[in-house]
Amino acid sequence: MELTGHDIDMEQAWQIAYCLPVMKVELAAEAAEKMKISRQYIADRMERGDVMYGVNTGFGAFSDVKISQADTIQLQKNLIRSHCTGVGQPFSKAESRAIMFLRANALARGHSGIRVDVVEKILEFLN
């Protein structure tokens, strides 16, 4: 199955979640190209020093605080850490697989600026 960023239905998500039938999920070439263009756009803006919310600024009440280029990696790590808490029971394997599949498909649209290799790693885990 090719991920395009579109064209996913509940049946496909269910099949991936429960591995029925066993199928390999791959990133479509067109989706990878859109993702590369989006990623380059972010890189170009970063190089120019443009201010981009959540990329090189704080969040929420700190959105007007510009983060230095040297500190942007730590900013992103801190964002992940701040969201690494949960409430309730952990997701089942099937739920986790469905979430990963749907997230990979959403990222494949090429609107987020995420690197292609991140989505490919998610798909590697699914496969």
mmCIF file of N, CA and C in Angstrom:
data_model
loop_
_atom_site.group_PDB
_atom_site.id
_atom_site.type_symbol
_atom_site.label_atom_id
_atom_site.label_comp_id
_atom_site.label_asym_id
_atom_site.label_seq_id
_atom_site.Cartn_x
_atom_site.Cartn_y
_atom_site.Cartn_z
ATOM 1 N N MET A 1 0.848 -1.172 0.000
ATOM 2 C CA MET A 1 0.000 0.000 0.000
ATOM 3 C C MET A 1 0.893 1.234 0.000
ATOM 4 N N GLU A 2 0.554 2.206 -0.815
ATOM 5 C CA GLU A 2 1.301 3.457 -0.874
ATOM 6 C C GLU A 2 0.577 4.542 -0.094
ATOM 7 N N LEU A 3 1.335 5.244 0.744
ATOM 8 C CA LEU A 3 0.782 6.398 1.452
ATOM 9 C C LEU A 3 0.965 7.628 0.588
ATOM 10 N N THR A 4 -0.125 8.323 0.350
ATOM 11 C CA THR A 4 -0.088 9.529 -0.477
ATOM 12 C C THR A 4 -0.391 10.787 0.325
ATOM 13 N N GLY A 5 -0.857 10.607 1.553
ATOM 14 C CA GLY A 5 -1.335 11.741 2.332
ATOM 15 C C GLY A 5 -2.838 11.906 2.188
ATOM 16 N N HIS A 6 -3.434 11.072 1.378
ATOM 17 C CA HIS A 6 -4.879 11.116 1.109
ATOM 18 C C HIS A 6 -5.367 9.675 0.971
ATOM 19 N N ASP A 7 -6.610 9.512 0.638
ATOM 20 C CA ASP A 7 -7.170 8.221 0.203
ATOM 21 C C ASP A 7 -7.090 7.086 1.221
ATOM 22 N N ILE A 8 -7.150 7.371 2.503
ATOM 23 C CA ILE A 8 -7.152 6.321 3.519
ATOM 24 C C ILE A 8 -8.575 6.202 4.059
ATOM 25 N N ASP A 9 -9.055 4.971 4.166
ATOM 26 C CA ASP A 9 -10.375 4.770 4.760
ATOM 27 C C ASP A 9 -10.246 3.928 6.028
ATOM 28 N N MET A 10 -11.340 3.799 6.749
ATOM 29 C CA MET A 10 -11.326 3.073 8.023
ATOM 30 C C MET A 10 -10.963 1.603 7.839
ATOM 31 N N GLU A 11 -11.376 1.012 6.745
ATOM 32 C CA GLU A 11 -11.047 -0.390 6.488
ATOM 33 C C GLU A 11 -9.534 -0.584 6.382
ATOM 34 N N GLN A 12 -8.876 0.307 5.670
ATOM 35 C CA GLN A 12 -7.423 0.211 5.538
ATOM 36 C C GLN A 12 -6.735 0.412 6.889
ATOM 37 N N ALA A 13 -7.202 1.375 7.657
ATOM 38 C CA ALA A 13 -6.618 1.611 8.985
ATOM 39 C C ALA A 13 -6.802 0.382 9.866
ATOM 40 N N TRP A 14 -7.966 -0.233 9.796
ATOM 41 C CA TRP A 14 -8.234 -1.439 10.585
ATOM 42 C C TRP A 14 -7.310 -2.568 10.153
ATOM 43 N N GLN A 15 -7.141 -2.740 8.849
ATOM 44 C CA GLN A 15 -6.258 -3.795 8.341
ATOM 45 C C GLN A 15 -4.820 -3.596 8.811
ATOM 46 N N ILE A 16 -4.344 -2.376 8.772
ATOM 47 C CA ILE A 16 -2.983 -2.093 9.237
ATOM 48 C C ILE A 16 -2.893 -2.326 10.740
ATOM 49 N N ALA A 17 -3.897 -1.874 11.479
ATOM 50 C CA ALA A 17 -3.885 -2.020 12.939
ATOM 51 C C ALA A 17 -3.779 -3.477 13.352
ATOM 52 N N TYR A 18 -4.510 -4.330 12.670
ATOM 53 C CA TYR A 18 -4.569 -5.744 13.049
ATOM 54 C C TYR A 18 -3.750 -6.657 12.131
ATOM 55 N N CYS A 19 -2.948 -6.049 11.243
ATOM 56 C CA CYS A 19 -2.064 -6.812 10.338
ATOM 57 C C CYS A 19 -2.833 -7.814 9.486
ATOM 58 N N LEU A 20 -4.031 -7.453 9.055
ATOM 59 C CA LEU A 20 -4.863 -8.355 8.255
ATOM 60 C C LEU A 20 -5.264 -7.677 6.956
ATOM 61 N N PRO A 21 -4.875 -8.099 5.827
ATOM 62 C CA PRO A 21 -3.790 -9.055 5.626
ATOM 63 C C PRO A 21 -2.458 -8.364 5.862
ATOM 64 N N VAL A 22 -1.425 -9.143 5.962
ATOM 65 C CA VAL A 22 -0.102 -8.552 6.128
ATOM 66 C C VAL A 22 0.230 -7.818 4.835
ATOM 67 N N MET A 23 0.477 -6.537 4.949
ATOM 68 C CA MET A 23 0.813 -5.752 3.763
ATOM 69 C C MET A 23 1.903 -4.759 4.116
ATOM 70 N N LYS A 24 2.710 -4.446 3.149
ATOM 71 C CA LYS A 24 3.778 -3.481 3.340
ATOM 72 C C LYS A 24 3.247 -2.096 2.992
ATOM 73 N N VAL A 25 3.568 -1.131 3.843
ATOM 74 C CA VAL A 25 3.162 0.252 3.607
ATOM 75 C C VAL A 25 4.401 1.029 3.187
ATOM 76 N N GLU A 26 4.285 1.747 2.073
ATOM 77 C CA GLU A 26 5.396 2.531 1.552
ATOM 78 C C GLU A 26 4.936 3.952 1.284
ATOM 79 N N LEU A 27 5.877 4.866 1.332
ATOM 80 C CA LEU A 27 5.601 6.261 1.032
ATOM 81 C C LEU A 27 5.623 6.450 -0.481
ATOM 82 N N ALA A 28 4.557 7.011 -1.023
ATOM 83 C CA ALA A 28 4.490 7.268 -2.463
ATOM 84 C C ALA A 28 5.548 8.302 -2.845
ATOM 85 N N ALA A 29 6.119 8.143 -4.029
ATOM 86 C CA ALA A 29 7.167 9.051 -4.499
ATOM 87 C C ALA A 29 6.674 10.498 -4.537
ATOM 88 N N GLU A 30 5.427 10.698 -4.963
ATOM 89 C CA GLU A 30 4.882 12.063 -5.034
ATOM 90 C C GLU A 30 4.782 12.677 -3.646
ATOM 91 N N ALA A 31 4.400 11.868 -2.663
ATOM 92 C CA ALA A 31 4.299 12.357 -1.288
ATOM 93 C C ALA A 31 5.677 12.712 -0.753
ATOM 94 N N ALA A 32 6.661 11.866 -1.013
ATOM 95 C CA ALA A 32 8.028 12.145 -0.565
ATOM 96 C C ALA A 32 8.528 13.449 -1.174
ATOM 97 N N GLU A 33 8.207 13.684 -2.434
ATOM 98 C CA GLU A 33 8.641 14.917 -3.094
ATOM 99 C C GLU A 33 7.987 16.138 -2.455
ATOM 100 N N LYS A 34 6.693 16.063 -2.159
ATOM 101 C CA LYS A 34 6.007 17.174 -1.488
ATOM 102 C C LYS A 34 6.629 17.443 -0.123
ATOM 103 N N MET A 35 6.965 16.372 0.589
ATOM 104 C CA MET A 35 7.582 16.519 1.904
ATOM 105 C C MET A 35 8.951 17.191 1.794
ATOM 106 N N LYS A 36 9.727 16.833 0.787
ATOM 107 C CA LYS A 36 11.049 17.442 0.594
ATOM 108 C C LYS A 36 10.928 18.933 0.298
ATOM 109 N N ILE A 37 9.957 19.297 -0.517
ATOM 110 C CA ILE A 37 9.737 20.710 -0.842
ATOM 111 C C ILE A 37 9.358 21.479 0.415
ATOM 112 N N SER A 38 8.461 20.916 1.204
ATOM 113 C CA SER A 38 8.031 21.549 2.450
ATOM 114 C C SER A 38 9.196 21.690 3.422
ATOM 115 N N ARG A 39 10.003 20.648 3.539
ATOM 116 C CA ARG A 39 11.163 20.680 4.439
ATOM 117 C C ARG A 39 12.163 21.733 3.985
ATOM 118 N N GLN A 40 12.376 21.842 2.683
ATOM 119 C CA GLN A 40 13.312 22.844 2.164
ATOM 120 C C GLN A 40 12.803 24.253 2.431
ATOM 121 N N TYR A 41 11.499 24.445 2.344
ATOM 122 C CA TYR A 41 10.900 25.749 2.643
ATOM 123 C C TYR A 41 11.218 26.168 4.076
ATOM 124 N N ILE A 42 11.059 25.236 5.018
ATOM 125 C CA ILE A 42 11.370 25.523 6.424
ATOM 126 C C ILE A 42 12.859 25.820 6.575
ATOM 127 N N ALA A 43 13.704 25.004 5.953
ATOM 128 C CA ALA A 43 15.157 25.195 6.045
ATOM 129 C C ALA A 43 15.566 26.557 5.486
ATOM 130 N N ASP A 44 14.980 26.951 4.371
ATOM 131 C CA ASP A 44 15.293 28.251 3.767
ATOM 132 C C ASP A 44 14.897 29.394 4.694
ATOM 133 N N ARG A 45 13.730 29.293 5.287
ATOM 134 C CA ARG A 45 13.279 30.343 6.215
ATOM 135 C C ARG A 45 14.154 30.393 7.459
ATOM 136 N N MET A 46 14.560 29.232 7.946
ATOM 137 C CA MET A 46 15.458 29.195 9.108
ATOM 138 C C MET A 46 16.789 29.864 8.767
ATOM 139 N N GLU A 47 17.300 29.571 7.585
ATOM 140 C CA GLU A 47 18.579 30.144 7.164
ATOM 141 C C GLU A 47 18.502 31.665 7.065
ATOM 142 N N ARG A 48 17.353 32.186 6.629
ATOM 143 C CA ARG A 48 17.165 33.636 6.535
ATOM 144 C C ARG A 48 16.945 34.271 7.902
ATOM 145 N N GLY A 49 16.638 33.442 8.896
ATOM 146 C CA GLY A 49 16.370 33.976 10.228
ATOM 147 C C GLY A 49 14.928 34.398 10.432
ATOM 148 N N ASP A 50 14.030 33.953 9.548
ATOM 149 C CA ASP A 50 12.611 34.280 9.696
ATOM 150 C C ASP A 50 12.070 33.713 11.003
ATOM 151 N N VAL A 51 11.140 34.423 11.595
ATOM 152 C CA VAL A 51 10.488 33.953 12.817
ATOM 153 C C VAL A 51 9.325 33.052 12.424
ATOM 154 N N MET A 52 9.313 31.831 12.982
ATOM 155 C CA MET A 52 8.247 30.870 12.702
ATOM 156 C C MET A 52 7.768 30.291 14.019
ATOM 157 N N TYR A 53 6.491 30.488 14.312
ATOM 158 C CA TYR A 53 5.931 30.018 15.576
ATOM 159 C C TYR A 53 6.210 28.537 15.784
ATOM 160 N N GLY A 54 6.724 28.212 16.959
ATOM 161 C CA GLY A 54 6.956 26.824 17.334
ATOM 162 C C GLY A 54 8.189 26.196 16.720
ATOM 163 N N VAL A 55 8.791 26.867 15.762
ATOM 164 C CA VAL A 55 10.033 26.373 15.172
ATOM 165 C C VAL A 55 11.206 27.091 15.826
ATOM 166 N N ASN A 56 11.101 28.425 15.876
ATOM 167 C CA ASN A 56 12.146 29.192 16.544
ATOM 168 C C ASN A 56 11.570 30.279 17.458
ATOM 169 N N THR A 57 10.379 29.994 17.984
ATOM 170 C CA THR A 57 9.787 30.845 19.025
ATOM 171 C C THR A 57 9.331 29.945 20.160
ATOM 172 N N GLY A 58 9.027 30.590 21.283
ATOM 173 C CA GLY A 58 8.400 29.849 22.365
ATOM 174 C C GLY A 58 6.970 29.510 21.972
ATOM 175 N N PHE A 59 6.241 28.934 22.918
ATOM 176 C CA PHE A 59 4.866 28.495 22.661
ATOM 177 C C PHE A 59 3.907 29.240 23.578
ATOM 178 N N GLY A 60 2.650 29.369 23.139
ATOM 179 C CA GLY A 60 1.626 29.990 23.974
ATOM 180 C C GLY A 60 2.009 31.404 24.377
ATOM 181 N N ALA A 61 2.035 31.656 25.681
ATOM 182 C CA ALA A 61 2.356 32.990 26.197
ATOM 183 C C ALA A 61 3.774 33.423 25.827
ATOM 184 N N PHE A 62 4.605 32.482 25.439
ATOM 185 C CA PHE A 62 5.992 32.793 25.071
ATOM 186 C C PHE A 62 6.194 32.848 23.555
ATOM 187 N N SER A 63 5.101 32.993 22.820
ATOM 188 C CA SER A 63 5.190 32.988 21.357
ATOM 189 C C SER A 63 5.966 34.177 20.805
ATOM 190 N N ASP A 64 6.111 35.228 21.608
ATOM 191 C CA ASP A 64 6.872 36.392 21.146
ATOM 192 C C ASP A 64 8.357 36.309 21.514
ATOM 193 N N VAL A 65 8.756 35.198 22.129
ATOM 194 C CA VAL A 65 10.160 35.003 22.502
ATOM 195 C C VAL A 65 10.854 34.237 21.379
ATOM 196 N N LYS A 66 11.813 34.901 20.715
ATOM 197 C CA LYS A 66 12.558 34.245 19.636
ATOM 198 C C LYS A 66 13.662 33.393 20.250
ATOM 199 N N ILE A 67 13.794 32.195 19.737
ATOM 200 C CA ILE A 67 14.799 31.241 20.196
ATOM 201 C C ILE A 67 15.966 31.275 19.205
ATOM 202 N N SER A 68 17.177 31.329 19.723
ATOM 203 C CA SER A 68 18.349 31.367 18.844
ATOM 204 C C SER A 68 18.439 30.076 18.034
ATOM 205 N N GLN A 69 19.068 30.170 16.876
ATOM 206 C CA GLN A 69 19.228 28.989 16.022
ATOM 207 C C GLN A 69 19.937 27.874 16.780
ATOM 208 N N ALA A 70 20.904 28.235 17.606
ATOM 209 C CA ALA A 70 21.655 27.228 18.368
ATOM 210 C C ALA A 70 20.773 26.481 19.361
ATOM 211 N N ASP A 71 19.681 27.109 19.812
ATOM 212 C CA ASP A 71 18.815 26.500 20.826
ATOM 213 C C ASP A 71 17.556 25.851 20.258
ATOM 214 N N THR A 72 17.368 25.889 18.935
ATOM 215 C CA THR A 72 16.123 25.346 18.376
ATOM 216 C C THR A 72 16.014 23.832 18.529
ATOM 217 N N ILE A 73 17.118 23.121 18.486
ATOM 218 C CA ILE A 73 17.055 21.662 18.677
ATOM 219 C C ILE A 73 16.586 21.354 20.088
ATOM 220 N N GLN A 74 17.131 22.081 21.070
ATOM 221 C CA GLN A 74 16.706 21.868 22.453
ATOM 222 C C GLN A 74 15.237 22.250 22.628
ATOM 223 N N LEU A 75 14.791 23.295 21.943
ATOM 224 C CA LEU A 75 13.382 23.703 21.996
ATOM 225 C C LEU A 75 12.483 22.552 21.558
ATOM 226 N N GLN A 76 12.827 21.904 20.450
ATOM 227 C CA GLN A 76 12.012 20.803 19.945
ATOM 228 C C GLN A 76 12.048 19.602 20.889
ATOM 229 N N LYS A 77 13.216 19.315 21.481
ATOM 230 C CA LYS A 77 13.308 18.230 22.467
ATOM 231 C C LYS A 77 12.434 18.536 23.677
ATOM 232 N N ASN A 78 12.471 19.789 24.130
ATOM 233 C CA ASN A 78 11.649 20.179 25.280
ATOM 234 C C ASN A 78 10.163 20.050 24.966
ATOM 235 N N LEU A 79 9.775 20.367 23.739
ATOM 236 C CA LEU A 79 8.372 20.238 23.340
ATOM 237 C C LEU A 79 7.930 18.781 23.428
ATOM 238 N N ILE A 80 8.756 17.885 22.916
ATOM 239 C CA ILE A 80 8.421 16.458 22.981
ATOM 240 C C ILE A 80 8.324 16.011 24.433
ATOM 241 N N ARG A 81 9.296 16.398 25.248
ATOM 242 C CA ARG A 81 9.287 16.000 26.660
ATOM 243 C C ARG A 81 8.047 16.526 27.386
ATOM 244 N N SER A 82 7.635 17.741 27.045
ATOM 245 C CA SER A 82 6.481 18.324 27.734
ATOM 246 C C SER A 82 5.184 17.599 27.393
ATOM 247 N N HIS A 83 5.175 16.867 26.287
ATOM 248 C CA HIS A 83 3.993 16.115 25.876
ATOM 249 C C HIS A 83 4.101 14.619 26.173
ATOM 250 N N CYS A 84 5.156 14.226 26.860
ATOM 251 C CA CYS A 84 5.392 12.799 27.139
ATOM 252 C C CYS A 84 4.741 12.359 28.441
ATOM 253 N N THR A 85 3.560 12.803 28.679
ATOM 254 C CA THR A 85 2.815 12.347 29.846
ATOM 255 C C THR A 85 1.467 11.866 29.367
ATOM 256 N N GLY A 86 0.891 10.967 30.105
ATOM 257 C CA GLY A 86 -0.394 10.436 29.690
ATOM 258 C C GLY A 86 -1.283 10.158 30.879
ATOM 259 N N VAL A 87 -2.520 9.928 30.576
ATOM 260 C CA VAL A 87 -3.506 9.612 31.587
ATOM 261 C C VAL A 87 -4.238 8.372 31.102
ATOM 262 N N GLY A 88 -4.427 7.424 31.998
ATOM 263 C CA GLY A 88 -5.176 6.230 31.629
ATOM 264 C C GLY A 88 -4.284 5.104 31.171
ATOM 265 N N GLN A 89 -4.925 4.102 30.611
ATOM 266 C CA GLN A 89 -4.232 2.893 30.172
ATOM 267 C C GLN A 89 -3.435 3.163 28.890
ATOM 268 N N PRO A 90 -2.299 2.482 28.732
ATOM 269 C CA PRO A 90 -1.555 2.607 27.472
ATOM 270 C C PRO A 90 -2.396 2.075 26.307
ATOM 271 N N PHE A 91 -2.104 2.569 25.116
ATOM 272 C CA PHE A 91 -2.789 2.075 23.925
ATOM 273 C C PHE A 91 -2.408 0.625 23.667
ATOM 274 N N SER A 92 -3.316 -0.116 23.081
ATOM 275 C CA SER A 92 -3.017 -1.491 22.668
ATOM 276 C C SER A 92 -2.094 -1.451 21.450
ATOM 277 N N LYS A 93 -1.561 -2.604 21.092
ATOM 278 C CA LYS A 93 -0.710 -2.695 19.902
ATOM 279 C C LYS A 93 -1.486 -2.252 18.661
ATOM 280 N N ALA A 94 -2.715 -2.713 18.526
ATOM 281 C CA ALA A 94 -3.528 -2.350 17.355
ATOM 282 C C ALA A 94 -3.806 -0.851 17.323
ATOM 283 N N GLU A 95 -4.139 -0.272 18.485
ATOM 284 C CA GLU A 95 -4.383 1.175 18.533
ATOM 285 C C GLU A 95 -3.121 1.942 18.157
ATOM 286 N N SER A 96 -1.992 1.495 18.681
ATOM 287 C CA SER A 96 -0.718 2.155 18.375
ATOM 288 C C SER A 96 -0.403 2.080 16.888
ATOM 289 N N ARG A 97 -0.637 0.931 16.290
ATOM 290 C CA ARG A 97 -0.373 0.766 14.857
ATOM 291 C C ARG A 97 -1.284 1.678 14.028
ATOM 292 N N ALA A 98 -2.554 1.756 14.403
ATOM 293 C CA ALA A 98 -3.487 2.620 13.669
ATOM 294 C C ALA A 98 -3.067 4.082 13.785
ATOM 295 N N ILE A 99 -2.685 4.505 14.978
ATOM 296 C CA ILE A 99 -2.250 5.889 15.194
ATOM 297 C C ILE A 99 -1.012 6.191 14.351
ATOM 298 N N MET A 100 -0.050 5.285 14.367
ATOM 299 C CA MET A 100 1.175 5.494 13.586
ATOM 300 C C MET A 100 0.866 5.576 12.091
ATOM 301 N N PHE A 101 -0.006 4.704 11.625
ATOM 302 C CA PHE A 101 -0.389 4.678 10.214
ATOM 303 C C PHE A 101 -1.073 5.983 9.806
ATOM 304 N N LEU A 102 -2.037 6.412 10.606
ATOM 305 C CA LEU A 102 -2.774 7.635 10.283
ATOM 306 C C LEU A 102 -1.887 8.867 10.389
ATOM 307 N N ARG A 103 -0.992 8.905 11.374
ATOM 308 C CA ARG A 103 -0.064 10.036 11.507
ATOM 309 C C ARG A 103 0.887 10.070 10.310
ATOM 310 N N ALA A 104 1.427 8.927 9.921
ATOM 311 C CA ALA A 104 2.322 8.878 8.760
ATOM 312 C C ALA A 104 1.605 9.382 7.512
ATOM 313 N N ASN A 105 0.347 8.998 7.348
ATOM 314 C CA ASN A 105 -0.412 9.453 6.185
ATOM 315 C C ASN A 105 -0.635 10.962 6.230
ATOM 316 N N ALA A 106 -0.958 11.497 7.396
ATOM 317 C CA ALA A 106 -1.155 12.947 7.518
ATOM 318 C C ALA A 106 0.144 13.692 7.200
ATOM 319 N N LEU A 107 1.260 13.199 7.704
ATOM 320 C CA LEU A 107 2.550 13.841 7.441
ATOM 321 C C LEU A 107 2.941 13.731 5.971
ATOM 322 N N ALA A 108 2.474 12.683 5.300
ATOM 323 C CA ALA A 108 2.794 12.470 3.885
ATOM 324 C C ALA A 108 2.161 13.523 2.982
ATOM 325 N N ARG A 109 1.249 14.307 3.499
ATOM 326 C CA ARG A 109 0.657 15.386 2.693
ATOM 327 C C ARG A 109 1.685 16.442 2.325
ATOM 328 N N GLY A 110 2.728 16.556 3.160
ATOM 329 C CA GLY A 110 3.785 17.517 2.856
ATOM 330 C C GLY A 110 3.518 18.920 3.334
ATOM 331 N N HIS A 111 2.715 19.076 4.374
ATOM 332 C CA HIS A 111 2.411 20.405 4.891
ATOM 333 C C HIS A 111 3.179 20.757 6.157
ATOM 334 N N SER A 112 3.858 19.795 6.758
ATOM 335 C CA SER A 112 4.432 20.023 8.088
ATOM 336 C C SER A 112 5.898 20.423 8.092
ATOM 337 N N GLY A 113 6.610 20.170 7.028
ATOM 338 C CA GLY A 113 8.043 20.441 7.003
ATOM 339 C C GLY A 113 8.876 19.330 7.614
ATOM 340 N N ILE A 114 8.251 18.222 7.950
ATOM 341 C CA ILE A 114 8.978 17.099 8.551
ATOM 342 C C ILE A 114 9.835 16.414 7.488
ATOM 343 N N ARG A 115 10.933 15.828 7.931
ATOM 344 C CA ARG A 115 11.828 15.122 7.011
ATOM 345 C C ARG A 115 11.206 13.799 6.554
ATOM 346 N N VAL A 116 11.485 13.416 5.329
ATOM 347 C CA VAL A 116 10.989 12.162 4.761
ATOM 348 C C VAL A 116 11.439 10.976 5.605
ATOM 349 N N ASP A 117 12.670 11.005 6.102
ATOM 350 C CA ASP A 117 13.182 9.852 6.845
ATOM 351 C C ASP A 117 12.415 9.590 8.134
ATOM 352 N N VAL A 118 11.774 10.602 8.691
ATOM 353 C CA VAL A 118 10.967 10.386 9.898
ATOM 354 C C VAL A 118 9.753 9.521 9.555
ATOM 355 N N VAL A 119 9.065 9.853 8.479
ATOM 356 C CA VAL A 119 7.905 9.059 8.059
ATOM 357 C C VAL A 119 8.354 7.663 7.627
ATOM 358 N N GLU A 120 9.465 7.585 6.949
ATOM 359 C CA GLU A 120 9.966 6.264 6.553
ATOM 360 C C GLU A 120 10.292 5.404 7.771
ATOM 361 N N LYS A 121 10.760 6.003 8.855
ATOM 362 C CA LYS A 121 11.045 5.250 10.082
ATOM 363 C C LYS A 121 9.740 4.754 10.706
ATOM 364 N N ILE A 122 8.696 5.575 10.703
ATOM 365 C CA ILE A 122 7.393 5.134 11.211
ATOM 366 C C ILE A 122 6.913 3.925 10.402
ATOM 367 N N LEU A 123 7.043 4.013 9.087
ATOM 368 C CA LEU A 123 6.615 2.907 8.221
ATOM 369 C C LEU A 123 7.471 1.668 8.442
ATOM 370 N N GLU A 124 8.747 1.864 8.716
ATOM 371 C CA GLU A 124 9.620 0.724 9.023
ATOM 372 C C GLU A 124 9.109 -0.006 10.266
ATOM 373 N N PHE A 125 8.695 0.751 11.279
ATOM 374 C CA PHE A 125 8.142 0.130 12.483
ATOM 375 C C PHE A 125 6.855 -0.624 12.163
ATOM 376 N N LEU A 126 6.017 -0.056 11.307
ATOM 377 C CA LEU A 126 4.766 -0.722 10.934
ATOM 378 C C LEU A 126 5.018 -1.995 10.136
ATOM 379 N N ASN A 127 5.981 -1.948 9.264
ATOM 380 C CA ASN A 127 6.262 -3.088 8.389
ATOM 381 C C ASN A 127 7.031 -4.164 9.125
#
